[in-house]
XYZ file of N, CA, C and O in Angstrom:
764
model
N 50.876 -42.059 -30.728
C 49.917 -42.755 -29.920
C 50.319 -42.845 -28.453
O 49.476 -42.756 -27.605
N 51.583 -43.040 -28.238
C 52.038 -43.123 -26.848
C 51.743 -41.818 -26.133
O 51.372 -41.827 -24.976
N 51.848 -40.721 -26.843
C 51.612 -39.427 -26.226
C 50.164 -39.318 -25.777
O 49.881 -38.888 -24.665
N 49.242 -39.747 -26.625
C 47.827 -39.671 -26.247
C 47.534 -40.550 -25.058
O 46.788 -40.174 -24.165
N 48.130 -41.766 -25.072
C 47.895 -42.656 -23.936
C 48.457 -42.088 -22.663
O 47.885 -42.187 -21.584
N 49.614 -41.446 -22.753
C 50.235 -40.841 -21.588
C 49.401 -39.703 -21.039
O 49.248 -39.550 -19.838
N 48.814 -38.908 -21.946
C 47.957 -37.799 -21.505
C 46.720 -38.352 -20.831
O 46.287 -37.868 -19.803
N 46.152 -39.391 -21.413
C 44.952 -40.003 -20.829
C 45.220 -40.549 -19.451
O 44.438 -40.415 -18.528
N 46.421 -41.235 -19.284
C 46.778 -41.766 -17.980
C 46.989 -40.662 -16.970
O 46.569 -40.756 -15.830
N 47.608 -39.592 -17.413
C 47.862 -38.466 -16.501
C 46.530 -37.862 -16.066
O 46.322 -37.582 -14.897
N 45.593 -37.694 -17.008
C 44.292 -37.130 -16.674
C 43.559 -38.039 -15.705
O 42.986 -37.575 -14.728
N 43.597 -39.349 -15.957
C 42.927 -40.290 -15.058
C 43.577 -40.299 -13.681
O 42.911 -40.386 -12.661
N 44.897 -40.219 -13.655
C 45.610 -40.213 -12.381
C 45.300 -38.940 -11.595
O 45.121 -38.974 -10.385
N 45.223 -37.799 -12.334
C 44.907 -36.546 -11.644
C 43.483 -36.586 -11.101
O 43.234 -36.150 -9.987
N 42.564 -37.111 -11.854
C 41.171 -37.223 -11.400
C 41.085 -38.106 -10.175
O 40.393 -37.802 -9.220
N 41.836 -39.246 -10.219
C 41.827 -40.170 -9.107
C 42.422 -39.502 -7.865
O 41.922 -39.658 -6.749
N 43.501 -38.741 -8.070
C 44.154 -38.075 -6.942
C 43.242 -37.021 -6.345
O 43.138 -36.896 -5.107
N 42.584 -36.258 -7.199
C 41.664 -35.236 -6.691
C 40.514 -35.874 -5.941
O 40.128 -35.419 -4.870
N 39.988 -36.981 -6.497
C 38.891 -37.664 -5.842
C 39.339 -38.233 -4.502
O 38.674 -38.091 -3.485
N 40.519 -38.862 -4.490
C 41.043 -39.438 -3.262
C 41.322 -38.349 -2.248
O 41.014 -38.494 -1.064
N 41.851 -37.231 -2.701
C 42.109 -36.113 -1.788
C 40.820 -35.603 -1.185
O 40.744 -35.267 -0.003
N 39.766 -35.567 -1.980
C 38.474 -35.113 -1.477
C 37.950 -36.071 -0.424
O 37.334 -35.655 0.544
N 38.238 -37.368 -0.614
C 37.761 -38.338 0.380
C 38.500 -38.173 1.702
O 37.940 -38.338 2.770
N 39.789 -37.866 1.616
C 40.577 -37.729 2.848
C 40.316 -36.399 3.545
O 40.380 -36.315 4.741
N 40.014 -35.376 2.811
C 39.845 -34.056 3.396
C 38.439 -33.885 3.959
O 38.256 -33.346 5.025
N 37.471 -34.356 3.231
C 36.074 -34.125 3.645
C 35.664 -35.126 4.704
O 36.035 -36.284 4.645
N 34.921 -34.684 5.691
C 34.423 -35.620 6.679
C 33.429 -36.573 6.028
O 32.838 -36.270 5.001
N 33.224 -37.707 6.651
C 32.350 -38.747 6.096
C 30.950 -38.209 5.827
O 30.375 -38.477 4.790
N 30.398 -37.421 6.743
C 29.013 -36.924 6.557
C 28.899 -35.980 5.372
O 27.854 -35.874 4.776
N 29.971 -35.327 5.003
C 29.923 -34.386 3.892
C 30.055 -35.079 2.548
O 29.885 -34.485 1.524
N 30.423 -36.377 2.576
C 30.601 -37.100 1.316
C 29.278 -37.408 0.649
O 29.223 -37.545 -0.554
N 28.249 -37.573 1.397
C 26.944 -37.840 0.796
C 26.302 -36.523 0.385
O 26.223 -35.587 1.150
N 25.912 -36.486 -0.848
C 25.306 -35.278 -1.387
C 23.831 -35.545 -1.605
O 23.452 -36.515 -2.273
N 23.002 -34.730 -1.012
C 21.565 -34.858 -1.189
C 21.093 -33.676 -2.020
O 21.364 -32.534 -1.666
N 20.419 -33.960 -3.074
C 19.887 -32.890 -3.907
C 18.419 -32.672 -3.546
O 17.622 -33.601 -3.565
N 18.123 -31.469 -3.145
C 16.727 -31.128 -2.859
C 16.059 -30.624 -4.114
O 16.694 -29.993 -4.944
N 14.800 -30.891 -4.178
C 14.049 -30.345 -5.316
C 13.952 -28.846 -5.133
O 13.782 -28.354 -4.012
N 14.045 -28.101 -6.225
C 13.897 -26.644 -6.101
C 12.498 -26.295 -5.571
O 11.515 -26.901 -5.972
N 12.481 -25.378 -4.651
C 11.202 -24.944 -4.084
C 10.512 -24.021 -5.087
O 11.168 -23.169 -5.689
N 9.206 -24.169 -5.257
C 8.512 -23.283 -6.202
C 8.548 -21.843 -5.709
O 8.429 -21.582 -4.508
N 8.755 -20.952 -6.597
C 8.778 -19.528 -6.297
C 7.399 -18.969 -6.625
O 6.834 -19.279 -7.670
N 6.871 -18.181 -5.700
C 5.557 -17.591 -5.937
C 5.623 -16.707 -7.182
O 6.565 -15.923 -7.322
N 4.654 -16.857 -8.047
C 4.680 -15.998 -9.251
C 4.488 -14.537 -8.848
O 3.804 -14.245 -7.865
N 5.114 -13.634 -9.569
C 4.945 -12.219 -9.233
C 3.497 -11.812 -9.432
O 2.802 -12.322 -10.308
N 3.048 -10.946 -8.577
C 1.678 -10.444 -8.697
C 1.641 -9.521 -9.913
O 2.351 -8.525 -9.948
N 0.821 -9.857 -10.901
C 0.892 -9.127 -12.165
C 0.528 -7.658 -12.061
O 0.965 -6.862 -12.873
N -0.238 -7.269 -11.092
C -0.646 -5.876 -11.008
C 0.023 -5.140 -9.868
O -0.332 -4.009 -9.561
N 1.019 -5.771 -9.231
C 1.698 -5.131 -8.103
C 2.403 -3.847 -8.542
O 2.353 -2.840 -7.863
N 3.069 -3.887 -9.707
C 3.770 -2.697 -10.193
C 2.770 -1.595 -10.515
O 2.990 -0.427 -10.208
N 1.637 -1.956 -11.133
C 0.597 -0.965 -11.445
C 0.054 -0.358 -10.156
O -0.103 0.845 -10.037
N -0.205 -1.205 -9.162
C -0.719 -0.718 -7.890
C 0.278 0.245 -7.237
O -0.110 1.290 -6.733
N 1.558 -0.096 -7.287
C 2.584 0.781 -6.698
C 2.632 2.117 -7.437
O 2.757 3.169 -6.816
N 2.478 2.083 -8.758
C 2.536 3.341 -9.505
C 1.306 4.196 -9.228
O 1.406 5.417 -9.222
N 0.161 3.586 -8.970
C -1.036 4.355 -8.628
C -0.828 5.029 -7.275
O -1.196 6.182 -7.081
N -0.224 4.327 -6.326
C 0.073 4.929 -5.026
C 1.025 6.122 -5.203
O 0.841 7.164 -4.589
N 2.020 5.957 -6.053
C 2.960 7.055 -6.310
C 2.265 8.237 -6.973
O 2.542 9.388 -6.636
N 1.352 7.945 -7.889
C 0.588 9.006 -8.552
C -0.243 9.774 -7.526
O -0.226 11.000 -7.503
N -0.926 9.056 -6.656
C -1.726 9.721 -5.636
C -0.865 10.560 -4.704
O -1.231 11.677 -4.351
N 0.283 10.017 -4.307
C 1.198 10.767 -3.459
C 1.669 12.038 -4.162
O 1.792 13.097 -3.544
N 1.917 11.945 -5.467
C 2.364 13.118 -6.225
C 1.275 14.161 -6.338
O 1.535 15.371 -6.247
N 0.018 13.727 -6.508
C -1.106 14.661 -6.557
C -1.236 15.391 -5.232
O -1.398 16.615 -5.191
N -1.117 14.661 -4.141
C -1.185 15.276 -2.802
C -0.052 16.278 -2.625
O -0.264 17.392 -2.163
N 1.165 15.891 -3.019
C 2.321 16.782 -2.864
C 2.149 18.065 -3.677
O 2.404 19.167 -3.163
N 1.709 17.948 -4.927
C 1.526 19.146 -5.755
C 0.381 20.004 -5.212
O 0.464 21.230 -5.221
N -0.677 19.371 -4.721
C -1.792 20.123 -4.119
C -1.309 20.906 -2.903
O -1.594 22.101 -2.751
N -0.552 20.252 -2.041
C -0.027 20.908 -0.842
C 0.971 22.015 -1.173
O 1.087 22.995 -0.456
N 1.663 21.868 -2.306
C 2.634 22.896 -2.704
C 1.935 24.218 -3.041
O 2.593 25.265 -3.065
N 0.631 24.177 -3.270
C -0.110 25.406 -3.623
C -0.675 26.121 -2.383
O -1.282 27.194 -2.509
N -0.479 25.539 -1.209
C -1.018 26.148 0.023
C -0.469 27.575 0.171
O 0.700 27.834 -0.067
N -1.352 28.467 0.529
C -0.965 29.853 0.757
C -1.088 30.751 -0.459
O -0.993 31.972 -0.333
N -1.312 30.178 -1.623
C -1.487 31.019 -2.822
C -2.855 31.677 -2.740
O -3.854 31.058 -2.390
N -2.887 32.960 -3.092
C -4.118 33.730 -2.912
C -5.221 33.300 -3.880
O -4.956 32.840 -4.979
N -6.422 33.478 -3.424
C -7.615 33.207 -4.233
C -7.789 34.351 -5.228
O -7.679 35.515 -4.874
N -8.075 34.001 -6.466
C -8.427 35.003 -7.457
C -9.406 34.365 -8.429
O -9.089 33.350 -9.053
N -10.555 34.949 -8.539
C -11.611 34.405 -9.419
C -11.087 34.319 -10.847
O -10.508 35.255 -11.378
N -11.289 33.146 -11.469
C -10.895 32.913 -12.853
C -9.421 32.607 -13.054
O -8.996 32.351 -14.179
N -8.632 32.588 -11.987
C -7.189 32.356 -12.113
C -6.864 30.869 -11.974
O -7.541 30.141 -11.240
N -5.801 30.466 -12.674
C -5.482 29.034 -12.647
C -3.977 28.735 -12.706
O -3.558 27.711 -13.206
N -3.165 29.634 -12.155
C -1.721 29.380 -12.052
C -1.221 29.894 -10.698
O -1.812 30.802 -10.123
N -0.135 29.323 -10.207
C 0.410 29.807 -8.948
C 0.808 31.283 -8.996
O 0.676 31.999 -7.997
N 1.274 31.761 -10.143
C 1.708 33.155 -10.230
C 0.535 34.136 -10.253
O 0.653 35.243 -9.730
N -0.607 33.725 -10.800
C -1.753 34.631 -10.842
C -2.750 34.377 -9.712
O -3.589 35.221 -9.418
N -2.676 33.216 -9.089
C -3.628 32.849 -8.055
C -4.540 31.737 -8.555
O -4.405 31.282 -9.696
N -5.449 31.312 -7.697
C -6.372 30.236 -8.055
C -7.775 30.540 -7.569
O -7.955 31.113 -6.499
N -8.762 30.106 -8.355
C -10.083 29.894 -7.787
C -10.169 28.371 -7.620
O -9.223 27.651 -7.957
N -11.271 27.867 -7.096
C -11.324 26.444 -6.763
C -11.103 25.541 -7.977
O -10.286 24.625 -7.951
N -11.800 25.815 -9.077
C -11.670 24.950 -10.253
C -10.342 25.181 -10.963
O -9.782 24.267 -11.576
N -9.788 26.383 -10.861
C -8.475 26.667 -11.442
C -7.393 25.857 -10.744
O -6.471 25.341 -11.393
N -7.485 25.728 -9.429
C -6.535 24.922 -8.651
C -6.621 23.456 -9.083
O -5.607 22.826 -9.367
N -7.835 22.931 -9.150
C -8.024 21.522 -9.532
C -7.507 21.277 -10.955
O -6.792 20.315 -11.200
N -7.841 22.171 -11.858
C -7.393 22.037 -13.255
C -5.879 22.071 -13.329
O -5.259 21.224 -13.983
N -5.249 23.016 -12.632
C -3.790 23.148 -12.632
C -3.121 21.871 -12.129
O -2.205 21.338 -12.756
N -3.559 21.347 -10.988
C -2.938 20.166 -10.399
C -3.145 18.941 -11.305
O -2.186 18.221 -11.623
N -4.365 18.712 -11.730
C -4.655 17.499 -12.502
C -4.022 17.504 -13.884
O -3.661 16.444 -14.406
N -3.847 18.669 -14.475
C -3.183 18.723 -15.787
C -1.731 18.280 -15.710
O -1.183 17.763 -16.685
N -1.097 18.437 -14.557
C 0.276 17.970 -14.390
C 0.369 16.445 -14.465
O 1.446 15.901 -14.631
N -0.757 15.761 -14.331
C -0.773 14.309 -14.349
C -1.542 13.773 -15.558
O -1.950 12.614 -15.577
N -1.740 14.623 -16.545
C -2.334 14.181 -17.788
C -3.842 14.224 -17.873
O -4.417 13.794 -18.873
N -4.517 14.731 -16.870
C -5.984 14.812 -16.894
C -6.395 16.209 -17.368
O -6.109 17.197 -16.697
N -7.019 16.273 -18.520
C -7.509 17.545 -19.023
C -8.939 17.737 -18.523
O -9.816 16.929 -18.802
N -9.143 18.792 -17.790
C -10.440 19.049 -17.175
C -11.081 20.301 -17.761
O -10.378 21.234 -18.158
N -12.411 20.334 -17.739
C -13.085 21.601 -18.103
C -12.757 22.668 -17.072
O -12.169 22.395 -16.024
N -13.176 23.883 -17.302
C -12.772 25.021 -16.469
C -13.574 25.179 -15.184
O -13.038 25.572 -14.159
N -14.869 24.911 -15.176
C -15.684 25.239 -14.001
C -15.885 24.031 -13.086
O -15.804 22.878 -13.521
N -16.154 24.312 -11.823
C -16.385 23.230 -10.855
C -17.610 22.395 -11.243
O -17.608 21.176 -11.072
N -18.623 23.043 -11.791
C -19.834 22.309 -12.205
C -19.494 21.309 -13.302
O -19.945 20.171 -13.277
N -18.669 21.713 -14.271
C -18.267 20.806 -15.354
C -17.288 19.743 -14.835
O -17.375 18.579 -15.226
N -16.382 20.116 -13.970
C -15.416 19.160 -13.412
C -16.116 18.079 -12.583
O -15.637 16.939 -12.516
N -17.257 18.432 -11.995
C -17.994 17.486 -11.156
C -18.637 16.359 -11.980
O -19.181 15.402 -11.412
N -18.531 16.430 -13.291
C -19.104 15.400 -14.162
C -18.044 14.478 -14.752
O -18.363 13.518 -15.443
N -16.785 14.779 -14.498
C -15.678 14.032 -15.070
C -15.267 12.903 -14.120
O -15.297 13.057 -12.909
N -14.868 11.768 -14.687
C -14.371 10.649 -13.869
C -15.477 9.761 -13.355
O -16.630 9.862 -13.752
N -15.091 8.905 -12.458
C -16.000 7.922 -11.866
C -16.622 8.479 -10.576
O -15.910 9.021 -9.732
N -17.924 8.351 -10.463
C -18.617 8.812 -9.247
C -18.242 7.886 -8.086
O -18.257 6.668 -8.216
N -17.914 8.501 -6.957
C -17.532 7.765 -5.753
C -18.592 7.979 -4.686
O -19.119 9.081 -4.531
N -18.848 6.935 -3.955
C -19.820 7.002 -2.866
C -19.477 8.151 -1.913
O -18.319 8.406 -1.625
N -20.471 8.817 -1.441
C -20.279 9.947 -0.514
C -20.035 9.398 0.890
O -20.903 9.406 1.747
N -18.819 8.928 1.062
C -18.417 8.295 2.308
C -16.906 8.482 2.444
O -16.146 8.119 1.525
N -16.460 9.028 3.549
C -15.021 9.298 3.733
C -14.202 8.026 3.567
O -13.117 8.062 2.994
N -14.725 6.880 4.013
C -13.972 5.634 3.906
C -13.758 5.208 2.451
O -12.833 4.457 2.161
N -14.585 5.669 1.544
C -14.452 5.306 0.123
C -13.477 6.187 -0.635
O -13.124 5.874 -1.769
N -13.050 7.274 -0.029
C -12.201 8.237 -0.730
C -10.743 7.797 -0.776
O -10.244 7.146 0.135
N -10.072 8.178 -1.855
C -8.634 7.965 -2.027
C -7.985 9.313 -2.289
O -8.591 10.186 -2.920
N -6.751 9.504 -1.852
C -6.052 10.750 -2.172
C -6.067 10.986 -3.680
O -5.843 10.070 -4.459
N -6.344 12.224 -4.061
C -6.428 12.579 -5.471
C -7.852 12.647 -5.986
O -8.086 13.146 -7.090
N -8.814 12.139 -5.218
C -10.216 12.249 -5.622
C -10.645 13.714 -5.564
O -10.124 14.494 -4.755
N -11.575 14.080 -6.415
C -12.112 15.446 -6.408
C -13.363 15.460 -5.543
O -14.244 14.626 -5.705
N -13.440 16.413 -4.631
C -14.618 16.573 -3.789
C -15.457 17.707 -4.328
O -14.942 18.783 -4.630
N -16.758 17.472 -4.425
C -17.668 18.488 -4.946
C -18.552 19.021 -3.829
O -18.956 18.282 -2.935
N -18.843 20.319 -3.930
C -19.630 20.995 -2.906
C -20.654 21.897 -3.580
O -20.479 22.317 -4.722
N -21.713 22.210 -2.846
C -22.701 23.118 -3.393
C -23.925 23.218 -2.515
O -24.000 22.651 -1.419
N -24.916 23.954 -3.039
C -26.179 24.147 -2.330
C -27.281 23.523 -3.179
O -27.309 23.697 -4.395
N -28.153 22.783 -2.526
C -29.203 22.089 -3.265
C -28.559 21.072 -4.191
O -27.673 20.325 -3.801
N -29.003 21.060 -5.439
C -28.435 20.120 -6.419
C -27.294 20.755 -7.229
O -26.696 20.101 -8.053
N -27.013 21.995 -6.990
C -26.050 22.742 -7.781
C -24.633 22.635 -7.201
O -24.426 22.853 -6.009
N -23.663 22.311 -8.049
C -22.250 22.264 -7.637
C -21.651 23.652 -7.832
O -21.704 24.214 -8.923
N -21.074 24.183 -6.762
C -20.481 25.521 -6.832
C -19.012 25.563 -6.374
O -18.403 26.623 -6.429
N -18.490 24.430 -5.931
C -17.129 24.424 -5.379
C -16.525 23.037 -5.567
O -17.244 22.040 -5.608
N -15.189 22.990 -5.631
C -14.494 21.705 -5.798
C -13.141 21.775 -5.093
O -12.547 22.855 -4.967
N -12.671 20.625 -4.611
C -11.380 20.529 -3.941
C -10.747 19.184 -4.233
O -11.340 18.329 -4.877
N -9.531 18.976 -3.723
C -8.780 17.741 -3.960
C -8.565 17.036 -2.617
O -7.971 17.590 -1.699
N -9.052 15.803 -2.525
C -8.900 15.020 -1.309
C -7.445 14.609 -1.157
O -6.802 14.159 -2.111
N -6.884 14.764 0.070
C -5.469 14.439 0.301
C -5.290 13.327 1.345
O -4.173 13.012 1.731
N -6.383 12.737 1.787
C -6.299 11.643 2.758
C -6.607 12.126 4.169
O -6.653 13.310 4.453
N -6.862 11.167 5.048
C -7.139 11.429 6.466
C -8.301 12.398 6.673
O -8.288 13.204 7.606
N -9.298 12.359 5.767
C -10.459 13.222 5.919
C -10.201 14.678 5.561
O -11.006 15.541 5.884
N -9.088 14.969 4.881
C -8.722 16.369 4.570
C -8.710 16.607 3.063
O -8.515 15.685 2.279
N -8.882 17.882 2.705
C -8.807 18.258 1.298
C -8.192 19.632 1.161
O -8.191 20.433 2.083
N -7.624 19.881 -0.032
C -7.024 21.162 -0.371
C -7.987 21.866 -1.298
O -8.531 21.255 -2.214
N -8.202 23.177 -1.060
C -9.080 23.944 -1.939
C -8.760 25.428 -1.854
O -8.079 25.887 -0.947
N -9.273 26.154 -2.847
C -9.176 27.612 -2.861
C -10.568 28.091 -2.486
O -11.473 28.080 -3.304
N -10.785 28.473 -1.227
C -12.142 28.672 -0.718
C -12.929 29.876 -1.262
O -13.944 29.675 -1.919
N -12.498 31.070 -0.986
C -13.317 32.242 -1.346
C -12.425 33.457 -1.611
O -11.259 33.487 -1.185
N -12.967 34.478 -2.279
C -12.192 35.714 -2.468
C -11.681 36.242 -1.126
O -12.373 36.176 -0.101
N -10.465 36.721 -1.126
C -9.861 37.249 0.103
C -9.146 36.195 0.915
O -8.504 36.515 1.924
N -9.239 34.934 0.517
C -8.563 33.865 1.266
C -7.428 33.287 0.443
O -7.090 33.801 -0.611
N -6.838 32.241 0.939
C -5.731 31.570 0.259
C -6.015 30.082 0.191
O -6.844 29.559 0.942
N -5.302 29.375 -0.688
C -5.434 27.914 -0.791
C -5.082 27.326 0.573
O -4.070 27.695 1.184
N -5.920 26.425 1.061
C -5.694 25.854 2.380
C -6.229 24.443 2.487
O -6.918 23.952 1.588
N -5.927 23.812 3.614
C -6.391 22.465 3.925
C -7.603 22.588 4.842
O -7.579 23.360 5.811
N -8.636 21.835 4.547
C -9.825 21.752 5.407
C -10.073 20.289 5.763
O -9.557 19.395 5.093
N -10.867 20.075 6.780
C -11.251 18.732 7.198
C -12.714 18.509 6.868
O -13.550 19.360 7.168
N -13.016 17.350 6.257
C -14.409 17.045 5.930
C -15.282 16.988 7.174
O -16.449 17.367 7.126
N -14.721 16.552 8.286
C -15.490 16.481 9.528
C -15.975 17.866 9.964
O -17.000 17.994 10.624
N -15.224 18.930 9.600
C -15.611 20.294 9.959
C -16.436 20.979 8.870
O -16.752 22.153 8.989
N -16.742 20.267 7.798
C -17.498 20.826 6.690
C -18.963 20.421 6.840
O -19.248 19.259 7.158
N -19.866 21.359 6.617
C -21.296 21.025 6.692
C -21.595 19.870 5.759
O -21.280 19.924 4.561
N -22.215 18.831 6.275
C -22.477 17.645 5.466
C -23.416 17.950 4.301
O -23.315 17.333 3.246
N -24.298 18.910 4.459
C -25.208 19.238 3.365
C -24.471 19.962 2.228
O -24.936 19.962 1.085
N -23.339 20.557 2.526
C -22.575 21.275 1.505
C -21.733 20.316 0.652
O -21.556 20.502 -0.536
N -21.201 19.237 1.287
C -20.408 18.245 0.561
C -21.351 17.362 -0.236
O -22.181 16.663 0.313
N -21.223 17.398 -1.563
C -22.145 16.672 -2.447
C -21.657 15.294 -2.864
O -22.440 14.419 -3.135
N -20.354 15.124 -2.982
C -19.848 13.828 -3.424
C -18.413 13.912 -3.877
O -17.707 14.868 -3.563
N -17.985 12.889 -4.625
C -16.598 12.818 -5.073
C -16.526 12.181 -6.455
O -17.421 11.431 -6.848
N -15.462 12.503 -7.155
C -15.184 11.933 -8.475
C -13.739 11.424 -8.467
O -12.853 12.071 -7.903
N -13.527 10.306 -9.105
C -12.177 9.733 -9.197
C -11.731 9.795 -10.644
O -12.319 9.149 -11.498
N -10.689 10.572 -10.903
C -10.174 10.704 -12.266
C -9.294 9.516 -12.656
O -9.290 9.087 -13.792
N -8.533 9.016 -11.705
C -7.639 7.902 -11.955
C -8.245 6.685 -11.269
O -7.942 6.392 -10.137
N -9.139 6.018 -11.967
C -9.974 4.969 -11.383
C -9.327 3.602 -11.510
O -9.753 2.781 -12.300
N -8.261 3.373 -10.735
C -7.628 2.066 -10.693
C -7.807 1.521 -9.288
O -7.723 2.253 -8.324
N -7.986 0.210 -9.217
C -8.064 -0.451 -7.935
C -6.658 -0.516 -7.356
O -5.705 -0.781 -8.084
N -6.519 -0.317 -6.058
C -5.201 -0.377 -5.418
C -4.778 -1.802 -5.122
O -3.676 -2.057 -4.697
N -5.658 -2.736 -5.318
C -5.362 -4.120 -4.965
C -4.315 -4.712 -5.898
O -4.291 -4.430 -7.083
N -3.465 -5.567 -5.367
C -2.525 -6.279 -6.230
C -3.076 -7.662 -6.551
O -2.390 -8.499 -7.100
N -4.336 -7.928 -6.200
C -5.002 -9.179 -6.530
C -5.586 -9.058 -7.933
O -6.493 -8.268 -8.170
N -5.048 -9.830 -8.896
C -5.497 -9.663 -10.275
C -6.987 -9.947 -10.471
O -7.628 -9.350 -11.315
N -7.558 -10.834 -9.654
C -8.979 -11.139 -9.801
C -9.837 -9.939 -9.513
O -10.856 -9.708 -10.149
N -9.420 -9.099 -8.542
C -10.232 -7.931 -8.215
C -10.159 -6.877 -9.321
O -11.050 -6.064 -9.470
N -9.071 -6.905 -10.101
C -8.939 -5.935 -11.191
C -9.660 -6.384 -12.443
O -10.007 -5.581 -13.281
N -9.887 -7.689 -12.574
C -10.526 -8.203 -13.769
C -12.042 -8.257 -13.649
O -12.743 -8.387 -14.640
N -12.555 -8.212 -12.450
C -14.011 -8.305 -12.258
C -14.657 -6.953 -12.347
O -14.157 -5.965 -12.098
């Protein structure tokens, strides 16, 4: 029993010494401890990661589209080694991102969500449709800043064009294959 009491006294004496030492070492103003309430942390935006991945997807579509620049036009072709026609280029690029498309521009013009025929409404990766009258005869991939990549005509190569330099009657509209809102506001995604 004496041993336990001695240990208890030693522990109490050490605690007292440490406490007293803290009083002598610390300035008076530091002796008062004020506990602040934890500040609330803003909840993470639930769709921020999805929005970021959509931006990355669009950037990747643009990069792969641009990587085909200079490849020669060849009717019915759909690989970099054999060449591209307009719909072959679109099919090749979009299949790399999981979108299976029909073969012709007329059929591709029916896939995805219809987008308003307005440059401000376009997002990189949208498909642009072209033609005469009501008939779709050509397709390209929008890459941003009013520009698109396409395989124009026999004897040419895949290149970048500007919508501002394209006859407005020839540009028919756009389709969005990856129809996600870029907003990180969950309410805009749920409505």
